[in-house]
PDB file of C-alpha atoms in Angstrom:
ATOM      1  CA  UNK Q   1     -35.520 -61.681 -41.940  1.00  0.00           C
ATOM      2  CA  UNK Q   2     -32.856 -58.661 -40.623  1.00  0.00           C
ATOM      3  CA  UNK Q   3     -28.841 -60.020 -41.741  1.00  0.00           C
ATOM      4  CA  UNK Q   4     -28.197 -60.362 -37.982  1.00  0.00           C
ATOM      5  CA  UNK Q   5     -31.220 -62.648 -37.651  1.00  0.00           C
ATOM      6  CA  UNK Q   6     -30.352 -64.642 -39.867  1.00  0.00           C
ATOM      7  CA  UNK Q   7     -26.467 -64.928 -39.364  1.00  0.00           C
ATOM      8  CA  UNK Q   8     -27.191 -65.856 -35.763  1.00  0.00           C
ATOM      9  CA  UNK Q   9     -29.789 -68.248 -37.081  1.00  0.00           C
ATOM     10  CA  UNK Q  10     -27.240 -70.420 -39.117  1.00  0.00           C
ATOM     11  CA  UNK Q  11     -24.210 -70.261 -36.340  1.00  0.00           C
ATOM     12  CA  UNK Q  12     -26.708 -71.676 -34.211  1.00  0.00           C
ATOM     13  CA  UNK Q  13     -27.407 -74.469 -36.048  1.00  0.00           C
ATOM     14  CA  UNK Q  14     -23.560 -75.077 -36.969  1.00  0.00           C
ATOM     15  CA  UNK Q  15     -23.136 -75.081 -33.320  1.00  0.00           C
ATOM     16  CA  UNK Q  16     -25.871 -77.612 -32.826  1.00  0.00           C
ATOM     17  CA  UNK Q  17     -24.630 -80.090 -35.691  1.00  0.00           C
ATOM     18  CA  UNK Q  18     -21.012 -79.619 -34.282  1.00  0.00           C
ATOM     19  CA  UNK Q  19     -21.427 -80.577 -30.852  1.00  0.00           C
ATOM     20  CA  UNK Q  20     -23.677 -83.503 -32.297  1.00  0.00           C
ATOM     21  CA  UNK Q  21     -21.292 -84.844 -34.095  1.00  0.00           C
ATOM     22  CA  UNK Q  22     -18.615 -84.703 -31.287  1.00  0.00           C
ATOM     23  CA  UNK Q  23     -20.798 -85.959 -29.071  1.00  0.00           C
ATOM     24  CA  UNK Q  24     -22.338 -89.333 -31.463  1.00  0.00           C
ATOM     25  CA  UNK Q  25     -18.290 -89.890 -31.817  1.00  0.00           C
ATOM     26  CA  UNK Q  26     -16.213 -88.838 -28.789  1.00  0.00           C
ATOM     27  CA  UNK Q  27     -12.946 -88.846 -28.558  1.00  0.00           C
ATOM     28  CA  UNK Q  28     -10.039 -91.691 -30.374  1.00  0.00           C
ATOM     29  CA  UNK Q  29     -10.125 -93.717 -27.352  1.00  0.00           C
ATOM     30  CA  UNK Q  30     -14.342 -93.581 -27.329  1.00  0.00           C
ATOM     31  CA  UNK Q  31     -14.043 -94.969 -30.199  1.00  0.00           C
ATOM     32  CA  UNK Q  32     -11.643 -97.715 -29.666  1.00  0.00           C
ATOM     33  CA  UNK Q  33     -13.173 -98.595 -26.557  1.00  0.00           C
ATOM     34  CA  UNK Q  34     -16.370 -99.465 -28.559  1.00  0.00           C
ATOM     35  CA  UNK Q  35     -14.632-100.733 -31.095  1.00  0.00           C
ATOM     36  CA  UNK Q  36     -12.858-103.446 -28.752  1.00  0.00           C
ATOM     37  CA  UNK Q  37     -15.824-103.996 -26.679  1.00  0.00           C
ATOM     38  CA  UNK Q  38     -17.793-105.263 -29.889  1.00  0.00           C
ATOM     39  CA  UNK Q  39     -15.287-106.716 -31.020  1.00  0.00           C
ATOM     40  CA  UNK Q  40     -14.879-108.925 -28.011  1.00  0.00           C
ATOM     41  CA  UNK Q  41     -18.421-109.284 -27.788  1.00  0.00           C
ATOM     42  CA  UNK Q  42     -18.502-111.316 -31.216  1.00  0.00           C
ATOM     43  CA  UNK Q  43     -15.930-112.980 -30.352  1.00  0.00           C
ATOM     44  CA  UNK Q  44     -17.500-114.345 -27.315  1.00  0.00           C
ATOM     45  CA  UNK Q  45     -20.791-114.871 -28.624  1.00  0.00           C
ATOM     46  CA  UNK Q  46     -18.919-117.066 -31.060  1.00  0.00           C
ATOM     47  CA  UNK Q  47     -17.292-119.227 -28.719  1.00  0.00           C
ATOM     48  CA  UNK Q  48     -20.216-119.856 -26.632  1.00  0.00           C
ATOM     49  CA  UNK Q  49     -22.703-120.522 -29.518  1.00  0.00           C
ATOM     50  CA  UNK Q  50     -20.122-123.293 -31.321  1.00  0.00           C
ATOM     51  CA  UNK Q  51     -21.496-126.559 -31.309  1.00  0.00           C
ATOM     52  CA  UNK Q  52     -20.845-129.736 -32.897  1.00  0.00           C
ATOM     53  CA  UNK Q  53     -22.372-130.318 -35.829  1.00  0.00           C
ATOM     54  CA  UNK Q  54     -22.628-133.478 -37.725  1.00  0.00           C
ATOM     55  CA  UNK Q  55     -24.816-133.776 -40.229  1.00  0.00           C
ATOM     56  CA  UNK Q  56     -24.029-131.545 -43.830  1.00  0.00           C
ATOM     57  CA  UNK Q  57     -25.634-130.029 -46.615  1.00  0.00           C
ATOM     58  CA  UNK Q  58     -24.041-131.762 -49.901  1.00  0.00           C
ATOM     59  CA  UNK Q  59     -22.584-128.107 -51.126  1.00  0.00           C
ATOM     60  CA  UNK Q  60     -18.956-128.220 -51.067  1.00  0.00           C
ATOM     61  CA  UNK Q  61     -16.735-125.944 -48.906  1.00  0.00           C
ATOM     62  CA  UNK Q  62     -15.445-123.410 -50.804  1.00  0.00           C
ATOM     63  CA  UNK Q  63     -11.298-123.121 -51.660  1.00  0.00           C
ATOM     64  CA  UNK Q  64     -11.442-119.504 -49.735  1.00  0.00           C
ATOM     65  CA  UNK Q  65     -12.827-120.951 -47.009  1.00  0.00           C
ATOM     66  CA  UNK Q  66     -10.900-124.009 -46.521  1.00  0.00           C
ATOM     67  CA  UNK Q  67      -7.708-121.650 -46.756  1.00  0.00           C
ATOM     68  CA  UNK Q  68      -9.207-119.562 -43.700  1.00  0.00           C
ATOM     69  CA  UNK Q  69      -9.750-122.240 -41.557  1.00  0.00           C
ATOM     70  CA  UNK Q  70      -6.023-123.837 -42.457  1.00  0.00           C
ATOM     71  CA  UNK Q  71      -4.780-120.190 -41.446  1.00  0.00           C
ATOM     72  CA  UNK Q  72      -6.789-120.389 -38.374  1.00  0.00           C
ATOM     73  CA  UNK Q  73      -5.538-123.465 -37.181  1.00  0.00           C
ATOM     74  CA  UNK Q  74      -1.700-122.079 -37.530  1.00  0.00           C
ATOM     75  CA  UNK Q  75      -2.566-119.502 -35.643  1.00  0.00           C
ATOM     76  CA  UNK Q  76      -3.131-121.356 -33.078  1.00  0.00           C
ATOM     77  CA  UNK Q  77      -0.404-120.848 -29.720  1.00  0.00           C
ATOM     78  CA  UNK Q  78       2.612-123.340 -29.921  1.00  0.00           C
ATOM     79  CA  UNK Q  79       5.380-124.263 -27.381  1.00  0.00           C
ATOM     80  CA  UNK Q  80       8.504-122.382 -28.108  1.00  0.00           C
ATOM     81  CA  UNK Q  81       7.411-121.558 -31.477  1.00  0.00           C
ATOM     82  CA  UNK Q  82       7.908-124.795 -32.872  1.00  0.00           C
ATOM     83  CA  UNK Q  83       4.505-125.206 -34.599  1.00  0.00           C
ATOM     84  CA  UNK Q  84       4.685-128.427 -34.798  1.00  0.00           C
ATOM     85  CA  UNK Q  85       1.832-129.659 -36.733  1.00  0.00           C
ATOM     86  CA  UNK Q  86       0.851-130.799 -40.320  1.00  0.00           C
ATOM     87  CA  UNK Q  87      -2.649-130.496 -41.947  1.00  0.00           C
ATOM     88  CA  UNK Q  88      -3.811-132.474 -44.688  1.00  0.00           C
ATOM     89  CA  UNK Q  89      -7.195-131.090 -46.173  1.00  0.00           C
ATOM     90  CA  UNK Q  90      -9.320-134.123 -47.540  1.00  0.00           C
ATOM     91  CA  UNK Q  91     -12.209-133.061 -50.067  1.00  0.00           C
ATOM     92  CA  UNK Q  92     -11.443-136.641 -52.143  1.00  0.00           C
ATOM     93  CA  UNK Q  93     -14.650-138.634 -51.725  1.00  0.00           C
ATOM     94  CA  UNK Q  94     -13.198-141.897 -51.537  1.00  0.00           C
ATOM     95  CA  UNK Q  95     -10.619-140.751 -49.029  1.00  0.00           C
ATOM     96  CA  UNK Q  96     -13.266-139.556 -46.976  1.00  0.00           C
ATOM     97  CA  UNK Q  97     -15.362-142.869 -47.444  1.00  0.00           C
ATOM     98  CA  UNK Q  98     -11.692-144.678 -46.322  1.00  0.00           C
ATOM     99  CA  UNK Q  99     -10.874-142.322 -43.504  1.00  0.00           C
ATOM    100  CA  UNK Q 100     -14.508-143.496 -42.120  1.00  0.00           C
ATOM    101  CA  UNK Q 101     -13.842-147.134 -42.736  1.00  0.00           C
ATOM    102  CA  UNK Q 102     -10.541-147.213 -40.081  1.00  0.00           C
ATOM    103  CA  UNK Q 103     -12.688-145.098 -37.491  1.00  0.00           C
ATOM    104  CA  UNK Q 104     -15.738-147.064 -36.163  1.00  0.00           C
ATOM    105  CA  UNK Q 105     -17.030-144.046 -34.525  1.00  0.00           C
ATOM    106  CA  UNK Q 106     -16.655-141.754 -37.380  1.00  0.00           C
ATOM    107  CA  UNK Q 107     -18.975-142.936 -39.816  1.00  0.00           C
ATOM    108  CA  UNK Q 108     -19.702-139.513 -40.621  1.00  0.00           C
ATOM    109  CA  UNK Q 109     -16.467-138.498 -41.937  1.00  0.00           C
ATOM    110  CA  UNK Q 110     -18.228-139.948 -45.520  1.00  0.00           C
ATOM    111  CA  UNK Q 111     -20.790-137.485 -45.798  1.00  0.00           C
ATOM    112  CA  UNK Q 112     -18.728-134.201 -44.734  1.00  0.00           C
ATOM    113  CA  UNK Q 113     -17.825-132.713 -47.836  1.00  0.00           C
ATOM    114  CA  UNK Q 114     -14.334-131.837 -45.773  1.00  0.00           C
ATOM    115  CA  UNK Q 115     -12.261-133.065 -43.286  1.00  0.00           C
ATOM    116  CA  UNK Q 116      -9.037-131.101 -41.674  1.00  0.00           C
ATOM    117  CA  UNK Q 117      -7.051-134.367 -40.535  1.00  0.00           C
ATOM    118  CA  UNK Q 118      -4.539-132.242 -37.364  1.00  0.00           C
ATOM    119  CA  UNK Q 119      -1.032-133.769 -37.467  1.00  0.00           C
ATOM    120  CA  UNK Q 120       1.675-133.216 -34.861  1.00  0.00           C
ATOM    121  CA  UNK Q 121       4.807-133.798 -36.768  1.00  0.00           C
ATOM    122  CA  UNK Q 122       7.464-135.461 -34.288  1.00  0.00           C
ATOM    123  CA  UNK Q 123      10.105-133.830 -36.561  1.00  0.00           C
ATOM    124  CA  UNK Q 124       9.074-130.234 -35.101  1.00  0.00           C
ATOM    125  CA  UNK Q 125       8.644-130.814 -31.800  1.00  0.00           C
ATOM    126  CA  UNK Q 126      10.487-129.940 -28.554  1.00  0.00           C
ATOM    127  CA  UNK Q 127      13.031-132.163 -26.756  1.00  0.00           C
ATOM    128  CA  UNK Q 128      13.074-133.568 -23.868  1.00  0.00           C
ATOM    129  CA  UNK Q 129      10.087-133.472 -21.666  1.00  0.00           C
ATOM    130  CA  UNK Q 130       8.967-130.721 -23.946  1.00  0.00           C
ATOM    131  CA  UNK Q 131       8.239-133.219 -26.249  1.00  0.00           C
ATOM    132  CA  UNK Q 132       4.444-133.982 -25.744  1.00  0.00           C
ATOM    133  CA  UNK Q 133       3.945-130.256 -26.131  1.00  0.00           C
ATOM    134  CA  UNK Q 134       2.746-131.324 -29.379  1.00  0.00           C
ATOM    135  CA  UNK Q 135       0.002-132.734 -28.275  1.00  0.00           C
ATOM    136  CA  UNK Q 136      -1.134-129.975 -26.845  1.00  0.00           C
ATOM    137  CA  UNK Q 137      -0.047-127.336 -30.222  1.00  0.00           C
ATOM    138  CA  UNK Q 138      -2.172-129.456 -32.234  1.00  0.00           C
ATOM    139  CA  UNK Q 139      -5.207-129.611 -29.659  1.00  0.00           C
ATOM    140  CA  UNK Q 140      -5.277-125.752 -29.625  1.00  0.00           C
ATOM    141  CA  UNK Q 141      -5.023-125.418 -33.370  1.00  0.00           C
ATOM    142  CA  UNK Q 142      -7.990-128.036 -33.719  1.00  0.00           C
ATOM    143  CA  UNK Q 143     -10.402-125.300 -31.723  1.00  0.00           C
ATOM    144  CA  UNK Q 144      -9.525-122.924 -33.839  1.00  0.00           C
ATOM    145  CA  UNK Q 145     -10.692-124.642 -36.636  1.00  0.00           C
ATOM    146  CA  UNK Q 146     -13.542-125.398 -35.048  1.00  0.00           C
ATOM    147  CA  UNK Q 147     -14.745-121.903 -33.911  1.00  0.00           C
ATOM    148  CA  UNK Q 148     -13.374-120.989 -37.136  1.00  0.00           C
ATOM    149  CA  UNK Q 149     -15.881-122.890 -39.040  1.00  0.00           C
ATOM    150  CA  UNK Q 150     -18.448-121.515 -36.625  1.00  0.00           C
ATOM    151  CA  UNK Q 151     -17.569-118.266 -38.101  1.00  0.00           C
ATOM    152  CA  UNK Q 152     -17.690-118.762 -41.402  1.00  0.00           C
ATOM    153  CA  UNK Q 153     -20.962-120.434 -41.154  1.00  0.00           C
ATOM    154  CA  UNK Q 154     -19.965-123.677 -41.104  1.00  0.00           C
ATOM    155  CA  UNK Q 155     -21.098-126.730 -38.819  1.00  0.00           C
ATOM    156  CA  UNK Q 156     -17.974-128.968 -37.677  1.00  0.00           C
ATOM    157  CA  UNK Q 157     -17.149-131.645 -35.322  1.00  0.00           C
ATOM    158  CA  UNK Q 158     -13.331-133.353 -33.695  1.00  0.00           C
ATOM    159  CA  UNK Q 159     -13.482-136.560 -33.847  1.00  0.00           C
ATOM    160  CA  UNK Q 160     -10.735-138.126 -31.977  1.00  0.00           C
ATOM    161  CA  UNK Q 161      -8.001-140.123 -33.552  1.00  0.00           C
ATOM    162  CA  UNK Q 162      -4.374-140.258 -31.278  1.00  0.00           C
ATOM    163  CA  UNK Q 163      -4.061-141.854 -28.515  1.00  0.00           C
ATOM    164  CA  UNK Q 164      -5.931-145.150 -30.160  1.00  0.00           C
ATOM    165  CA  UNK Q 165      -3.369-146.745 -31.621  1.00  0.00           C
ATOM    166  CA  UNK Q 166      -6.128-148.320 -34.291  1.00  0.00           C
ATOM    167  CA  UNK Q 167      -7.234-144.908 -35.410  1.00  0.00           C
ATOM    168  CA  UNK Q 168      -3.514-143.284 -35.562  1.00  0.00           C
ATOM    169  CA  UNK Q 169      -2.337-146.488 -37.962  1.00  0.00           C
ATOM    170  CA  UNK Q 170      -5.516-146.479 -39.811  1.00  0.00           C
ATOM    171  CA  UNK Q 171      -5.601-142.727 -40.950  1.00  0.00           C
ATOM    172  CA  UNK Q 172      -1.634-142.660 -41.466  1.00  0.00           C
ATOM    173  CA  UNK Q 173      -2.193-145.331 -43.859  1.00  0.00           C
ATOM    174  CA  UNK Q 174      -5.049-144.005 -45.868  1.00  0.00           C
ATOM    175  CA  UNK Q 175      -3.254-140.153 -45.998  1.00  0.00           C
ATOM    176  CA  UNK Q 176       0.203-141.963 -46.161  1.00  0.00           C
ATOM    177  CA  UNK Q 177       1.677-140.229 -43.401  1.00  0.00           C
ATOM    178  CA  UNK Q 178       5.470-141.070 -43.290  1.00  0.00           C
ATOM    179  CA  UNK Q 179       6.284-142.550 -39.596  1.00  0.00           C
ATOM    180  CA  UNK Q 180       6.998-139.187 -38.252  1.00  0.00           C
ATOM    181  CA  UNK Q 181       3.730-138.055 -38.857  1.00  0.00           C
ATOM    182  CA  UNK Q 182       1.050-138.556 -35.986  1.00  0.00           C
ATOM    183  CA  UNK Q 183      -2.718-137.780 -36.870  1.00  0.00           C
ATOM    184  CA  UNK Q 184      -4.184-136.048 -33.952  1.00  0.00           C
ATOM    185  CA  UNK Q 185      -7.906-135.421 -34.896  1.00  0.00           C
ATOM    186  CA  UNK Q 186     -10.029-135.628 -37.551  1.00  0.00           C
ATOM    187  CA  UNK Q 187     -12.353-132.600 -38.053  1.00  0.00           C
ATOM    188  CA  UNK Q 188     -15.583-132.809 -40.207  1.00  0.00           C
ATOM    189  CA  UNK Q 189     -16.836-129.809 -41.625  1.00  0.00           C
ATOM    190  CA  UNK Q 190     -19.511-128.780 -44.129  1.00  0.00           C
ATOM    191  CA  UNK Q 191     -22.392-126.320 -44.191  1.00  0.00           C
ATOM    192  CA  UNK Q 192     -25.076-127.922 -41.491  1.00  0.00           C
ATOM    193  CA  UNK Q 193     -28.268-129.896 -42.721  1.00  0.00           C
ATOM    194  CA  UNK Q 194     -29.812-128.401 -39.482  1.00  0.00           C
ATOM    195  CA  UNK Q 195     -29.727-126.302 -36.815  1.00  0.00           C
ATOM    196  CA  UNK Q 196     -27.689-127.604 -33.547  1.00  0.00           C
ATOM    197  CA  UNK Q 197     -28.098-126.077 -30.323  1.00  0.00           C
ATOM    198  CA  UNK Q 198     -25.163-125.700 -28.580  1.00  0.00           C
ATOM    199  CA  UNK Q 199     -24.645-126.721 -24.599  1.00  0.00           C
ATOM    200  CA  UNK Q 200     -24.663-124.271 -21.421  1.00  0.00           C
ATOM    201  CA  UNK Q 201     -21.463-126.597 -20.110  1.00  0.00           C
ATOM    202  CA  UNK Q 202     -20.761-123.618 -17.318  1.00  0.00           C
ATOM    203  CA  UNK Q 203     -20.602-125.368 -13.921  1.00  0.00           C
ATOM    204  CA  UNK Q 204     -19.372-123.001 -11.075  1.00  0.00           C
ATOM    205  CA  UNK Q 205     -18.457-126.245  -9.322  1.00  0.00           C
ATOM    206  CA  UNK Q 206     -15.417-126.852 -11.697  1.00  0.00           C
ATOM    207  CA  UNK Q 207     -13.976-123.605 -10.514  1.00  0.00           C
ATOM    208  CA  UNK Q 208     -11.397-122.309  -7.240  1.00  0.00           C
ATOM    209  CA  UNK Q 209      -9.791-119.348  -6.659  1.00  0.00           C
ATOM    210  CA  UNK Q 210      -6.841-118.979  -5.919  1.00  0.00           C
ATOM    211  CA  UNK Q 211      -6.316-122.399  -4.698  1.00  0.00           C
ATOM    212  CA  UNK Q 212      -7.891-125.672  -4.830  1.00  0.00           C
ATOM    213  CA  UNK Q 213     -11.059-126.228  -2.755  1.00  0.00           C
ATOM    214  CA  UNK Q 214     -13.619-128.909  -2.930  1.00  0.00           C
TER     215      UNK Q 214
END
C-alpha cells in the first residue's frame, strides 16, 4: 500500500472513532440531562413500587443499614427548620415483643427484626399555631424511612401509634420516653419473607385543577 494510501486510510478511521465518540456522549448538558432523567426515573419507580410489607426473614438488619434509614428519615422537610423529632431504633427482642403487647394491632412488631419508633419531641417544636407542625415533620420523615427501606431492599410497614392515647402511653412507657416525648409511628422493617405487590392507588377522581370541582 502507497504512504498516501495508507495515511489517508488511518485519518479516516480517527475521524470515524472521533465523531463516534462525540456523538455516543454529546455535550456536558447531554449528559446531565440523562443523568437526571435516570436518576428521576429510579426514583420514581421506587416510590410507586413501595409497599407494605409485613412479614420478615429472621436475618437481622444490618448496623449500615439501620444508620441509612435514620439519615433518611432526618432528611426529611421540617417547619422552620426545627426538626423536631426523636428516633429510637429497637433491635432488643423483648422490647420488640413489649412494644407489640401495648399495640393490639401490631402484633407484628415481635417478629420484625427492627422497628424505627418516629418521635415528635414537643421540646423542638414551633409555637403557637405552628405547633402541630410536628405532626406533620415526623409524618414526612416516617416515608422516608419507608421508601428508604424499599431501597435498600428492605420490606417495611407504619403502624400507627399518636393520636390513640393507649398506643402513645403504652410505647412511651416501654422506650421510657420522658413526657415531652410523643411516639408518632412505629415502623417495622426487616428483609421480606415474600414478595408483596404493591397497589395502583392512582384515582383521577381525587384530583382538580386549579380549583376545586366535584
Amino acid at each position: 500500500m502507497k504512504a498516501n494510501s495508507l495515511l489517508s486510510l488511518i485519518l479516516a478511521v480517527a475521524l470515524v472513532i472521533v465523531c463516534g465518540r462525540m456523538a455516543f456522549s454529546g455535550s456536558d448538558k447531554n449528559k446531565n440531562e440523562v443523568k437526571a432523567d435516570t436518576t428521576v426515573n429510579v426514583a420514581l419507580q421506587n416510590i410507586m413500587t413501595r409497599a407494605s410489607v409485613r412479614a420478615y426473614k429472621a436475618q437481622p438488619v444490618e448496623d449500615a443499614k439501620i444508620t441509612a434509614l435514620l439519615k433518611a428519615g432526618m432528611a426529611a422537610p421540617t417547619a422552620a427548620d426545627k426538626r423536631p423529632w426523636r428516633f429510637v431504633a429497637v433491635t432488643d427482642k423483648d422490647q420488640l415483643t413489649a412494644l407489640s403487647e401495648v399495640n393490639p394491632h401490631a402484633q407484628l412488631i415481635s417478629k420484625a427484626p427492627l422497628v424505627i419508633v418516629v418521635c415528635g419531641d414537643m421540646r423542638k417544636t414551633m409555637d403557637g399555631e405552628g405547633r402541630d407542625n410536628w405532626i406533620l415533620d415526623t409524618s414526612a420523615a416516617s416515608e422516608n424511612i419507608l421508601l428508604a427501606a424499599h431501597a435498600l431492599g428492605l420490606g417495611a410497614v407504619w403502624t400507627g401509634v399518636y393520636p390513640v392515647k393507649d398506643r402513645v402511653k403504652g410505647i412511651s412507657e416501654v422506650l421510657e420516653l420522658p413526657e415531652e416525648v410523643v411516639p408518632l409511628s412505629a415502623i417495622a422493617i426487616g428483609y421480606p419473607a415474600q414478595k408483596v405487590t404493591p397497589k395502583n392507588k392512582w384515582d383521577e377522581d381525587n384530583v382538580s385543577y386549579d380549583a376545586y370541582d366535584e
